[in-house]
Amino acid sequence: MTFRVQVRVIPRPGLLDPQGQAVEHALGSLGFAGVGSVRVGKAIELSIDAASADEARAAARAMCDRLLANPVTEDYAIEVEA
Amino acid sequence: MTFRVQVRVIPRPGLLDPQGQAVEHALGSLGFAGVGSVRVGKAIELSIDAASADEARAAARAMCDRLLANPVTEDYAIEVEA
């Protein structure tokens, strides 16, 4: 069975995020008020062949640990869709 | 009230995504089988002050249309958390 998996990789809290700061500043310049704590990271979508959703999630976690995310500087979140 | 908003910006289907292809190839080289259709885009997290979740979502949509996404080449998805 093929599962569609959404991965979100975001800079860890406390770490500098210059891209997030730039976006926050740009949003303010465009007139958007009340915006804060902007963080910018990577969104990765992929299809994984697996026997179950749990297996697909485990595979995605292994991919994050080995390639998609930097464990020192980034957190990741995984969502598995049918 | 402050809402935490997750935005995902992904290259439109059919458009070339060299970064996605590179990741797909790298995952294959690392021994991950059964992986396909990899797309890489941006994940943006931000806090928005708004009266309701609907208002926060509308603000996020306006931000996507004006700054965060390129409507010609990218699709976006918005999730609002309390």
Tab-separated table of N, CA and C in Angstrom:
chain	number	residue	atom	x	y	z
A	1	MET	N	0.845	-1.187	0.000
A	1	MET	CA	0.000	0.000	0.000
A	1	MET	C	0.889	1.250	0.000
A	2	THR	N	0.405	2.252	-0.688
A	2	THR	CA	1.210	3.472	-0.760
A	2	THR	C	0.612	4.558	0.128
A	3	PHE	N	1.452	5.120	0.961
A	3	PHE	CA	1.015	6.196	1.854
A	3	PHE	C	1.653	7.505	1.422
A	4	ARG	N	0.858	8.571	1.485
A	4	ARG	CA	1.387	9.902	1.229
A	4	ARG	C	1.821	10.488	2.571
A	5	VAL	N	3.052	10.892	2.655
A	5	VAL	CA	3.605	11.335	3.932
A	5	VAL	C	4.035	12.804	3.821
A	6	GLN	N	3.643	13.586	4.811
A	6	GLN	CA	4.021	14.992	4.902
A	6	GLN	C	5.045	15.143	6.019
A	7	VAL	N	6.170	15.724	5.685
A	7	VAL	CA	7.207	15.968	6.691
A	7	VAL	C	7.443	17.471	6.793
A	8	ARG	N	7.540	17.939	8.020
A	8	ARG	CA	7.848	19.349	8.256
A	8	ARG	C	9.135	19.427	9.054
A	9	VAL	N	10.119	20.146	8.526
A	9	VAL	CA	11.409	20.283	9.197
A	9	VAL	C	11.592	21.764	9.533
A	10	ILE	N	11.705	22.052	10.829
A	10	ILE	CA	11.695	23.449	11.300
A	10	ILE	C	12.915	23.681	12.195
A	11	PRO	N	13.546	24.851	12.105
A	11	PRO	CA	14.669	25.141	13.000
A	11	PRO	C	14.241	25.040	14.460
A	12	ARG	N	15.096	24.486	15.310
A	12	ARG	CA	14.756	24.296	16.725
A	12	ARG	C	14.511	25.636	17.411
A	13	PRO	N	13.630	25.633	18.407
A	13	PRO	CA	13.401	26.856	19.177
A	13	PRO	C	14.716	27.337	19.783
A	14	GLY	N	14.912	28.637	19.786
A	14	GLY	CA	16.124	29.181	20.381
A	14	GLY	C	17.239	29.370	19.376
A	15	LEU	N	17.208	28.597	18.314
A	15	LEU	CA	18.237	28.782	17.294
A	15	LEU	C	17.853	29.941	16.378
A	16	LEU	N	18.866	30.658	15.935
A	16	LEU	CA	18.650	31.780	15.029
A	16	LEU	C	18.011	31.291	13.740
A	17	ASP	N	17.022	32.040	13.249
A	17	ASP	CA	16.373	31.688	11.985
A	17	ASP	C	16.275	32.949	11.128
A	18	PRO	N	17.363	33.286	10.435
A	18	PRO	CA	17.394	34.549	9.674
A	18	PRO	C	16.284	34.620	8.627
A	19	GLN	N	15.957	33.481	8.009
A	19	GLN	CA	14.911	33.486	6.994
A	19	GLN	C	13.557	33.811	7.645
A	20	GLY	N	13.315	33.245	8.812
A	20	GLY	CA	12.084	33.546	9.538
A	20	GLY	C	12.011	35.017	9.919
A	21	GLN	N	13.136	35.568	10.366
A	21	GLN	CA	13.158	36.987	10.725
A	21	GLN	C	12.894	37.865	9.512
A	22	ALA	N	13.460	37.473	8.366
A	22	ALA	CA	13.253	38.252	7.138
A	22	ALA	C	11.785	38.221	6.728
A	23	VAL	N	11.167	37.046	6.821
A	23	VAL	CA	9.746	36.929	6.465
A	23	VAL	C	8.892	37.754	7.430
A	24	GLU	N	9.225	37.677	8.733
A	24	GLU	CA	8.456	38.440	9.724
A	24	GLU	C	8.543	39.937	9.430
A	25	HIS	N	9.731	40.394	9.115
A	25	HIS	CA	9.931	41.813	8.800
A	25	HIS	C	9.165	42.191	7.537
A	26	ALA	N	9.231	41.328	6.524
A	26	ALA	CA	8.544	41.620	5.256
A	26	ALA	C	7.035	41.661	5.449
A	27	LEU	N	6.502	40.754	6.270
A	27	LEU	CA	5.051	40.764	6.531
A	27	LEU	C	4.652	42.073	7.210
A	28	GLY	N	5.469	42.524	8.176
A	28	GLY	CA	5.181	43.802	8.827
A	28	GLY	C	5.201	44.949	7.833
A	29	SER	N	6.181	44.936	6.937
A	29	SER	CA	6.282	45.997	5.934
A	29	SER	C	5.076	46.007	5.004
A	30	LEU	N	4.491	44.837	4.779
A	30	LEU	CA	3.318	44.746	3.901
A	30	LEU	C	2.029	45.139	4.633
A	31	GLY	N	2.133	45.432	5.935
A	31	GLY	CA	0.957	45.903	6.656
A	31	GLY	C	0.259	44.828	7.475
A	32	PHE	N	0.821	43.628	7.537
A	32	PHE	CA	0.218	42.584	8.364
A	32	PHE	C	0.636	42.803	9.819
A	33	ALA	N	-0.336	43.091	10.674
A	33	ALA	CA	-0.035	43.348	12.079
A	33	ALA	C	-0.271	42.077	12.898
A	34	GLY	N	0.287	42.040	14.097
A	34	GLY	CA	0.021	40.930	15.002
A	34	GLY	C	0.644	39.622	14.580
A	35	VAL	N	1.732	39.702	13.828
A	35	VAL	CA	2.415	38.486	13.387
A	35	VAL	C	3.725	38.350	14.152
A	36	GLY	N	4.012	37.170	14.661
A	36	GLY	CA	5.255	36.980	15.396
A	36	GLY	C	5.751	35.561	15.309
A	37	SER	N	6.939	35.348	15.903
A	37	SER	CA	7.530	34.010	16.021
A	37	SER	C	7.511	33.245	14.709
A	38	VAL	N	7.947	33.892	13.636
A	38	VAL	CA	7.948	33.238	12.331
A	38	VAL	C	9.174	32.337	12.221
A	39	ARG	N	8.950	31.103	11.839
A	39	ARG	CA	10.040	30.154	11.600
A	39	ARG	C	9.848	29.593	10.193
A	40	VAL	N	10.932	29.489	9.464
A	40	VAL	CA	10.850	28.961	8.105
A	40	VAL	C	11.719	27.714	8.005
A	41	GLY	N	11.136	26.648	7.510
A	41	GLY	CA	11.868	25.399	7.328
A	41	GLY	C	11.482	24.739	6.021
A	42	LYS	N	11.610	23.431	5.992
A	42	LYS	CA	11.323	22.681	4.768
A	42	LYS	C	10.049	21.872	4.917
A	43	ALA	N	9.276	21.816	3.844
A	43	ALA	CA	8.125	20.914	3.773
A	43	ALA	C	8.462	19.866	2.722
A	44	ILE	N	8.349	18.606	3.102
A	44	ILE	CA	8.678	17.524	2.173
A	44	ILE	C	7.470	16.602	2.073
A	45	GLU	N	7.046	16.336	0.854
A	45	GLU	CA	5.970	15.371	0.606
A	45	GLU	C	6.572	14.177	-0.094
A	46	LEU	N	6.194	12.975	0.317
A	46	LEU	CA	6.680	11.814	-0.407
A	46	LEU	C	5.709	10.651	-0.293
A	47	SER	N	5.776	9.746	-1.259
A	47	SER	CA	4.984	8.523	-1.234
A	47	SER	C	5.876	7.386	-0.771
A	48	ILE	N	5.355	6.600	0.177
A	48	ILE	CA	6.124	5.477	0.710
A	48	ILE	C	5.282	4.210	0.599
A	49	ASP	N	5.852	3.182	-0.015
A	49	ASP	CA	5.195	1.866	-0.043
A	49	ASP	C	5.465	1.174	1.285
A	50	ALA	N	4.411	0.822	1.990
A	50	ALA	CA	4.583	0.163	3.282
A	50	ALA	C	3.356	-0.675	3.576
A	51	ALA	N	3.512	-1.616	4.521
A	51	ALA	CA	2.410	-2.520	4.855
A	51	ALA	C	1.349	-1.831	5.707
A	52	SER	N	1.753	-0.831	6.457
A	52	SER	CA	0.806	-0.139	7.337
A	52	SER	C	1.247	1.309	7.511
A	53	ALA	N	0.342	2.126	8.057
A	53	ALA	CA	0.660	3.529	8.309
A	53	ALA	C	1.806	3.640	9.311
A	54	ASP	N	1.810	2.755	10.307
A	54	ASP	CA	2.881	2.793	11.305
A	54	ASP	C	4.237	2.512	10.672
A	55	GLU	N	4.239	1.561	9.737
A	55	GLU	CA	5.497	1.233	9.052
A	55	GLU	C	5.962	2.416	8.191
A	56	ALA	N	4.998	3.073	7.522
A	56	ALA	CA	5.353	4.239	6.708
A	56	ALA	C	5.927	5.350	7.589
A	57	ARG	N	5.309	5.515	8.767
A	57	ARG	CA	5.791	6.550	9.688
A	57	ARG	C	7.203	6.238	10.180
A	58	ALA	N	7.442	4.959	10.481
A	58	ALA	CA	8.779	4.561	10.945
A	58	ALA	C	9.817	4.797	9.852
A	59	ALA	N	9.441	4.489	8.596
A	59	ALA	CA	10.367	4.723	7.488
A	59	ALA	C	10.646	6.217	7.350
A	60	ALA	N	9.598	7.032	7.453
A	60	ALA	CA	9.781	8.478	7.325
A	60	ALA	C	10.680	9.012	8.435
A	61	ARG	N	10.502	8.444	9.655
A	61	ARG	CA	11.340	8.885	10.773
A	61	ARG	C	12.807	8.559	10.488
A	62	ALA	N	13.048	7.359	9.959
A	62	ALA	CA	14.428	6.982	9.641
A	62	ALA	C	15.001	7.910	8.569
A	63	MET	N	14.169	8.274	7.581
A	63	MET	CA	14.638	9.194	6.533
A	63	MET	C	14.985	10.561	7.106
A	64	CYS	N	14.174	11.023	8.055
A	64	CYS	CA	14.457	12.312	8.696
A	64	CYS	C	15.776	12.248	9.463
A	65	ASP	N	15.963	11.141	10.214
A	65	ASP	CA	17.170	11.024	11.029
A	65	ASP	C	18.423	10.937	10.168
A	66	ARG	N	18.284	10.309	8.994
A	66	ARG	CA	19.490	10.066	8.190
A	66	ARG	C	19.730	11.137	7.144
A	67	LEU	N	18.656	11.793	6.637
A	67	LEU	CA	18.878	12.707	5.513
A	67	LEU	C	18.109	14.019	5.618
A	68	LEU	N	16.818	13.929	5.949
A	68	LEU	CA	15.959	15.091	5.721
A	68	LEU	C	16.153	16.205	6.740
A	69	ALA	N	16.486	15.837	7.969
A	69	ALA	CA	16.629	16.847	9.011
A	69	ALA	C	18.015	16.772	9.628
A	70	ASN	N	18.457	17.899	10.149
A	70	ASN	CA	19.698	17.946	10.916
A	70	ASN	C	19.320	17.882	12.396
A	71	PRO	N	19.625	16.772	13.066
A	71	PRO	CA	19.124	16.595	14.439
A	71	PRO	C	19.663	17.627	15.419
A	72	VAL	N	20.758	18.268	15.077
A	72	VAL	CA	21.328	19.266	15.988
A	72	VAL	C	20.550	20.579	15.913
A	73	THR	N	20.090	20.923	14.733
A	73	THR	CA	19.518	22.262	14.547
A	73	THR	C	18.038	22.247	14.173
A	74	GLU	N	17.489	21.087	13.863
A	74	GLU	CA	16.120	21.074	13.346
A	74	GLU	C	15.254	20.035	14.053
A	75	ASP	N	13.979	20.377	14.215
A	75	ASP	CA	12.970	19.417	14.653
A	75	ASP	C	12.144	19.012	13.437
A	76	TYR	N	11.550	17.823	13.511
A	76	TYR	CA	10.680	17.432	12.411
A	76	TYR	C	9.369	16.861	12.924
A	77	ALA	N	8.343	16.971	12.074
A	77	ALA	CA	7.037	16.400	12.373
A	77	ALA	C	6.587	15.623	11.147
A	78	ILE	N	5.934	14.478	11.396
A	78	ILE	CA	5.538	13.575	10.305
A	78	ILE	C	4.032	13.356	10.364
A	79	GLU	N	3.369	13.479	9.218
A	79	GLU	CA	1.950	13.116	9.126
A	79	GLU	C	1.785	12.109	8.007
A	80	VAL	N	1.091	11.020	8.304
A	80	VAL	CA	0.863	9.973	7.307
A	80	VAL	C	-0.593	10.014	6.876
A	81	GLU	N	-0.803	10.118	5.553
A	81	GLU	CA	-2.160	10.077	5.006
A	81	GLU	C	-2.367	8.740	4.307
A	82	ALA	N	-3.598	8.309	4.201
A	82	ALA	CA	-3.873	7.021	3.578
A	82	ALA	C	-3.456	7.029	2.106
B	1	MET	N	-6.621	37.015	20.713
B	1	MET	CA	-6.145	35.641	20.898
B	1	MET	C	-5.050	35.339	19.871
B	2	THR	N	-4.091	34.557	20.311
B	2	THR	CA	-2.987	34.248	19.394
B	2	THR	C	-3.120	32.817	18.881
B	3	PHE	N	-3.056	32.672	17.573
B	3	PHE	CA	-3.147	31.355	16.947
B	3	PHE	C	-1.798	30.995	16.342
B	4	ARG	N	-1.442	29.730	16.507
B	4	ARG	CA	-0.229	29.232	15.859
B	4	ARG	C	-0.655	28.647	14.515
B	5	VAL	N	-0.040	29.128	13.452
B	5	VAL	CA	-0.457	28.748	12.108
B	5	VAL	C	0.687	28.045	11.389
B	6	GLN	N	0.357	26.918	10.762
B	6	GLN	CA	1.329	26.148	9.973
B	6	GLN	C	0.988	26.312	8.497
B	7	VAL	N	1.955	26.740	7.733
B	7	VAL	CA	1.755	26.901	6.296
B	7	VAL	C	2.719	25.975	5.565
B	8	ARG	N	2.202	25.308	4.556
B	8	ARG	CA	3.043	24.439	3.728
B	8	ARG	C	2.967	24.949	2.302
B	9	VAL	N	4.099	25.236	1.712
B	9	VAL	CA	4.159	25.745	0.343
B	9	VAL	C	4.923	24.727	-0.489
B	10	ILE	N	4.245	24.167	-1.499
B	10	ILE	CA	4.810	23.037	-2.252
B	10	ILE	C	4.731	23.352	-3.750
B	11	PRO	N	5.761	22.979	-4.522
B	11	PRO	CA	5.700	23.194	-5.975
B	11	PRO	C	4.472	22.504	-6.572
B	12	ARG	N	3.812	23.174	-7.511
B	12	ARG	CA	2.598	22.605	-8.116
B	12	ARG	C	2.888	21.295	-8.828
B	13	PRO	N	1.888	20.408	-8.851
B	13	PRO	CA	2.054	19.148	-9.577
B	13	PRO	C	2.385	19.433	-11.046
B	14	GLY	N	3.265	18.668	-11.605
B	14	GLY	CA	3.616	18.844	-13.011
B	14	GLY	C	4.799	19.758	-13.211
B	15	LEU	N	5.052	20.624	-12.251
B	15	LEU	CA	6.225	21.494	-12.373
B	15	LEU	C	7.467	20.746	-11.912
B	16	LEU	N	8.564	21.037	-12.580
B	16	LEU	CA	9.830	20.414	-12.230
B	16	LEU	C	10.211	20.778	-10.795
B	17	ASP	N	10.706	19.803	-10.052
B	17	ASP	CA	11.146	20.058	-8.679
B	17	ASP	C	12.512	19.401	-8.487
B	18	PRO	N	13.573	20.087	-8.897
B	18	PRO	CA	14.915	19.483	-8.850
B	18	PRO	C	15.320	19.079	-7.440
B	19	GLN	N	14.917	19.865	-6.455
B	19	GLN	CA	15.287	19.533	-5.074
B	19	GLN	C	14.592	18.233	-4.648
B	20	GLY	N	13.330	18.090	-5.051
B	20	GLY	CA	12.612	16.852	-4.755
B	20	GLY	C	13.262	15.651	-5.430
B	21	GLN	N	13.686	15.829	-6.673
B	21	GLN	CA	14.348	14.734	-7.395
B	21	GLN	C	15.659	14.355	-6.713
B	22	ALA	N	16.387	15.389	-6.255
B	22	ALA	CA	17.665	15.123	-5.589
B	22	ALA	C	17.444	14.337	-4.299
B	23	VAL	N	16.411	14.726	-3.550
B	23	VAL	CA	16.125	14.021	-2.295
B	23	VAL	C	15.700	12.582	-2.581
B	24	GLU	N	14.857	12.412	-3.609
B	24	GLU	CA	14.399	11.061	-3.959
B	24	GLU	C	15.586	10.169	-4.323
B	25	HIS	N	16.488	10.726	-5.119
B	25	HIS	CA	17.679	9.977	-5.513
B	25	HIS	C	18.550	9.646	-4.300
B	26	ALA	N	18.712	10.623	-3.417
B	26	ALA	CA	19.557	10.406	-2.234
B	26	ALA	C	18.956	9.344	-1.318
B	27	LEU	N	17.613	9.364	-1.170
B	27	LEU	CA	16.963	8.349	-0.330
B	27	LEU	C	17.183	6.957	-0.914
B	28	GLY	N	17.085	6.854	-2.244
B	28	GLY	CA	17.352	5.574	-2.899
B	28	GLY	C	18.779	5.108	-2.657
B	29	SER	N	19.723	6.038	-2.758
B	29	SER	CA	21.130	5.690	-2.530
B	29	SER	C	21.376	5.227	-1.112
B	30	LEU	N	20.597	5.746	-0.169
B	30	LEU	CA	20.759	5.350	1.234
B	30	LEU	C	20.076	4.017	1.539
B	31	GLY	N	19.398	3.448	0.542
B	31	GLY	CA	18.798	2.131	0.731
B	31	GLY	C	17.316	2.160	1.047
B	32	PHE	N	16.689	3.329	1.034
B	32	PHE	CA	15.248	3.394	1.267
B	32	PHE	C	14.524	3.020	-0.026
B	33	ALA	N	13.798	1.924	0.001
B	33	ALA	CA	13.073	1.469	-1.189
B	33	ALA	C	11.621	1.911	-1.111
B	34	GLY	N	10.955	1.905	-2.265
B	34	GLY	CA	9.529	2.200	-2.282
B	34	GLY	C	9.187	3.643	-2.009
B	35	VAL	N	10.128	4.534	-2.316
B	35	VAL	CA	9.884	5.962	-2.116
B	35	VAL	C	9.703	6.632	-3.468
B	36	GLY	N	8.690	7.467	-3.594
B	36	GLY	CA	8.466	8.147	-4.862
B	36	GLY	C	7.782	9.470	-4.687
B	37	SER	N	7.647	10.184	-5.819
B	37	SER	CA	6.904	11.455	-5.864
B	37	SER	C	7.321	12.414	-4.758
B	38	VAL	N	8.622	12.600	-4.604
B	38	VAL	CA	9.104	13.490	-3.556
B	38	VAL	C	9.008	14.947	-4.035
B	39	ARG	N	8.426	15.779	-3.231
B	39	ARG	CA	8.333	17.210	-3.509
B	39	ARG	C	8.895	17.944	-2.308
B	40	VAL	N	9.694	18.953	-2.553
B	40	VAL	CA	10.273	19.727	-1.457
B	40	VAL	C	9.833	21.180	-1.587
B	41	GLY	N	9.297	21.710	-0.521
B	41	GLY	CA	8.869	23.105	-0.498
B	41	GLY	C	9.229	23.747	0.832
B	42	LYS	N	8.467	24.754	1.198
B	42	LYS	CA	8.749	25.500	2.420
B	42	LYS	C	7.700	25.205	3.485
B	43	ALA	N	8.164	25.100	4.721
B	43	ALA	CA	7.254	25.020	5.863
B	43	ALA	C	7.429	26.312	6.642
B	44	ILE	N	6.334	26.996	6.904
B	44	ILE	CA	6.396	28.266	7.635
B	44	ILE	C	5.477	28.165	8.841
B	45	GLU	N	6.006	28.478	10.013
B	45	GLU	CA	5.209	28.553	11.235
B	45	GLU	C	5.143	29.996	11.668
B	46	LEU	N	3.973	30.461	12.060
B	46	LEU	CA	3.904	31.820	12.580
B	46	LEU	C	2.763	31.960	13.567
B	47	SER	N	2.868	32.963	14.434
B	47	SER	CA	1.807	33.283	15.374
B	47	SER	C	1.056	34.491	14.844
B	48	ILE	N	-0.277	34.400	14.866
B	48	ILE	CA	-1.106	35.492	14.367
B	48	ILE	C	-2.106	35.874	15.449
B	49	ASP	N	-2.158	37.156	15.787
B	49	ASP	CA	-3.188	37.673	16.694
B	49	ASP	C	-4.457	37.884	15.887
B	50	ALA	N	-5.541	37.232	16.294
B	50	ALA	CA	-6.794	37.364	15.559
B	50	ALA	C	-7.945	37.072	16.508
B	51	ALA	N	-9.150	37.503	16.115
B	51	ALA	CA	-10.322	37.328	16.970
B	51	ALA	C	-10.830	35.888	16.927
B	52	SER	N	-10.571	35.197	15.824
B	52	SER	CA	-11.063	33.824	15.691
B	52	SER	C	-10.108	33.034	14.797
B	53	ALA	N	-10.284	31.712	14.820
B	53	ALA	CA	-9.452	30.859	13.979
B	53	ALA	C	-9.694	31.168	12.500
B	54	ASP	N	-10.943	31.461	12.147
B	54	ASP	CA	-11.258	31.790	10.755
B	54	ASP	C	-10.534	33.054	10.311
B	55	GLU	N	-10.502	34.037	11.232
B	55	GLU	CA	-9.817	35.284	10.896
B	55	GLU	C	-8.307	35.041	10.723
B	56	ALA	N	-7.746	34.203	11.602
B	56	ALA	CA	-6.322	33.881	11.491
B	56	ALA	C	-6.036	33.180	10.165
B	57	ARG	N	-6.968	32.284	9.772
B	57	ARG	CA	-6.784	31.563	8.510
B	57	ARG	C	-6.859	32.521	7.319
B	58	ALA	N	-7.796	33.456	7.381
B	58	ALA	CA	-7.925	34.434	6.292
B	58	ALA	C	-6.668	35.290	6.187
B	59	ALA	N	-6.122	35.689	7.347
B	59	ALA	CA	-4.895	36.481	7.340
B	59	ALA	C	-3.745	35.669	6.732
B	60	ALA	N	-3.649	34.406	7.126
B	60	ALA	CA	-2.578	33.557	6.596
B	60	ALA	C	-2.722	33.383	5.085
B	61	ARG	N	-3.983	33.268	4.626
B	61	ARG	CA	-4.200	33.131	3.191
B	61	ARG	C	-3.729	34.386	2.449
B	62	ALA	N	-4.040	35.544	3.016
B	62	ALA	CA	-3.593	36.796	2.400
B	62	ALA	C	-2.066	36.867	2.369
B	63	MET	N	-1.431	36.405	3.442
B	63	MET	CA	0.046	36.411	3.486
B	63	MET	C	0.630	35.491	2.420
B	64	CYS	N	-0.006	34.337	2.226
B	64	CYS	CA	0.454	33.411	1.187
B	64	CYS	C	0.320	34.052	-0.188
B	65	ASP	N	-0.840	34.682	-0.426
B	65	ASP	CA	-1.086	35.269	-1.744
B	65	ASP	C	-0.119	36.411	-2.032
B	66	ARG	N	0.260	37.152	-0.981
B	66	ARG	CA	1.067	38.340	-1.212
B	66	ARG	C	2.561	38.104	-1.068
B	67	LEU	N	2.943	37.136	-0.249
B	67	LEU	CA	4.390	37.012	0.011
B	67	LEU	C	4.904	35.576	0.060
B	68	LEU	N	4.180	34.705	0.779
B	68	LEU	CA	4.789	33.423	1.139
B	68	LEU	C	4.858	32.434	-0.022
B	69	ALA	N	3.872	32.497	-0.926
B	69	ALA	CA	3.842	31.528	-2.030
B	69	ALA	C	3.828	32.265	-3.365
B	70	ASN	N	4.330	31.612	-4.374
B	70	ASN	CA	4.238	32.112	-5.739
B	70	ASN	C	3.036	31.416	-6.389
B	71	PRO	N	1.963	32.155	-6.653
B	71	PRO	CA	0.733	31.500	-7.119
B	71	PRO	C	0.879	30.808	-8.474
B	72	VAL	N	1.888	31.168	-9.216
B	72	VAL	CA	2.090	30.537	-10.527
B	72	VAL	C	2.716	29.149	-10.376
B	73	THR	N	3.611	29.020	-9.432
B	73	THR	CA	4.391	27.788	-9.356
B	73	THR	C	4.153	26.962	-8.093
B	74	GLU	N	3.450	27.527	-7.119
B	74	GLU	CA	3.341	26.832	-5.833
B	74	GLU	C	1.898	26.764	-5.330
B	75	ASP	N	1.574	25.669	-4.665
B	75	ASP	CA	0.326	25.544	-3.920
B	75	ASP	C	0.646	25.707	-2.432
B	76	TYR	N	-0.368	26.127	-1.674
B	76	TYR	CA	-0.132	26.209	-0.236
B	76	TYR	C	-1.288	25.599	0.536
B	77	ALA	N	-0.971	25.143	1.748
B	77	ALA	CA	-1.979	24.612	2.660
B	77	ALA	C	-1.773	25.280	4.011
B	78	ILE	N	-2.876	25.565	4.687
B	78	ILE	CA	-2.826	26.300	5.950
B	78	ILE	C	-3.515	25.484	7.034
B	79	GLU	N	-2.854	25.361	8.190
B	79	GLU	CA	-3.487	24.738	9.354
B	79	GLU	C	-3.409	25.704	10.520
B	80	VAL	N	-4.536	25.913	11.177
B	80	VAL	CA	-4.584	26.831	12.319
B	80	VAL	C	-4.736	26.020	13.597
B	81	GLU	N	-3.833	26.260	14.551
B	81	GLU	CA	-3.929	25.606	15.859
B	81	GLU	C	-4.358	26.641	16.889
B	82	ALA	N	-4.976	26.184	17.953
B	82	ALA	CA	-5.469	27.122	18.973
B	82	ALA	C	-4.297	27.827	19.651
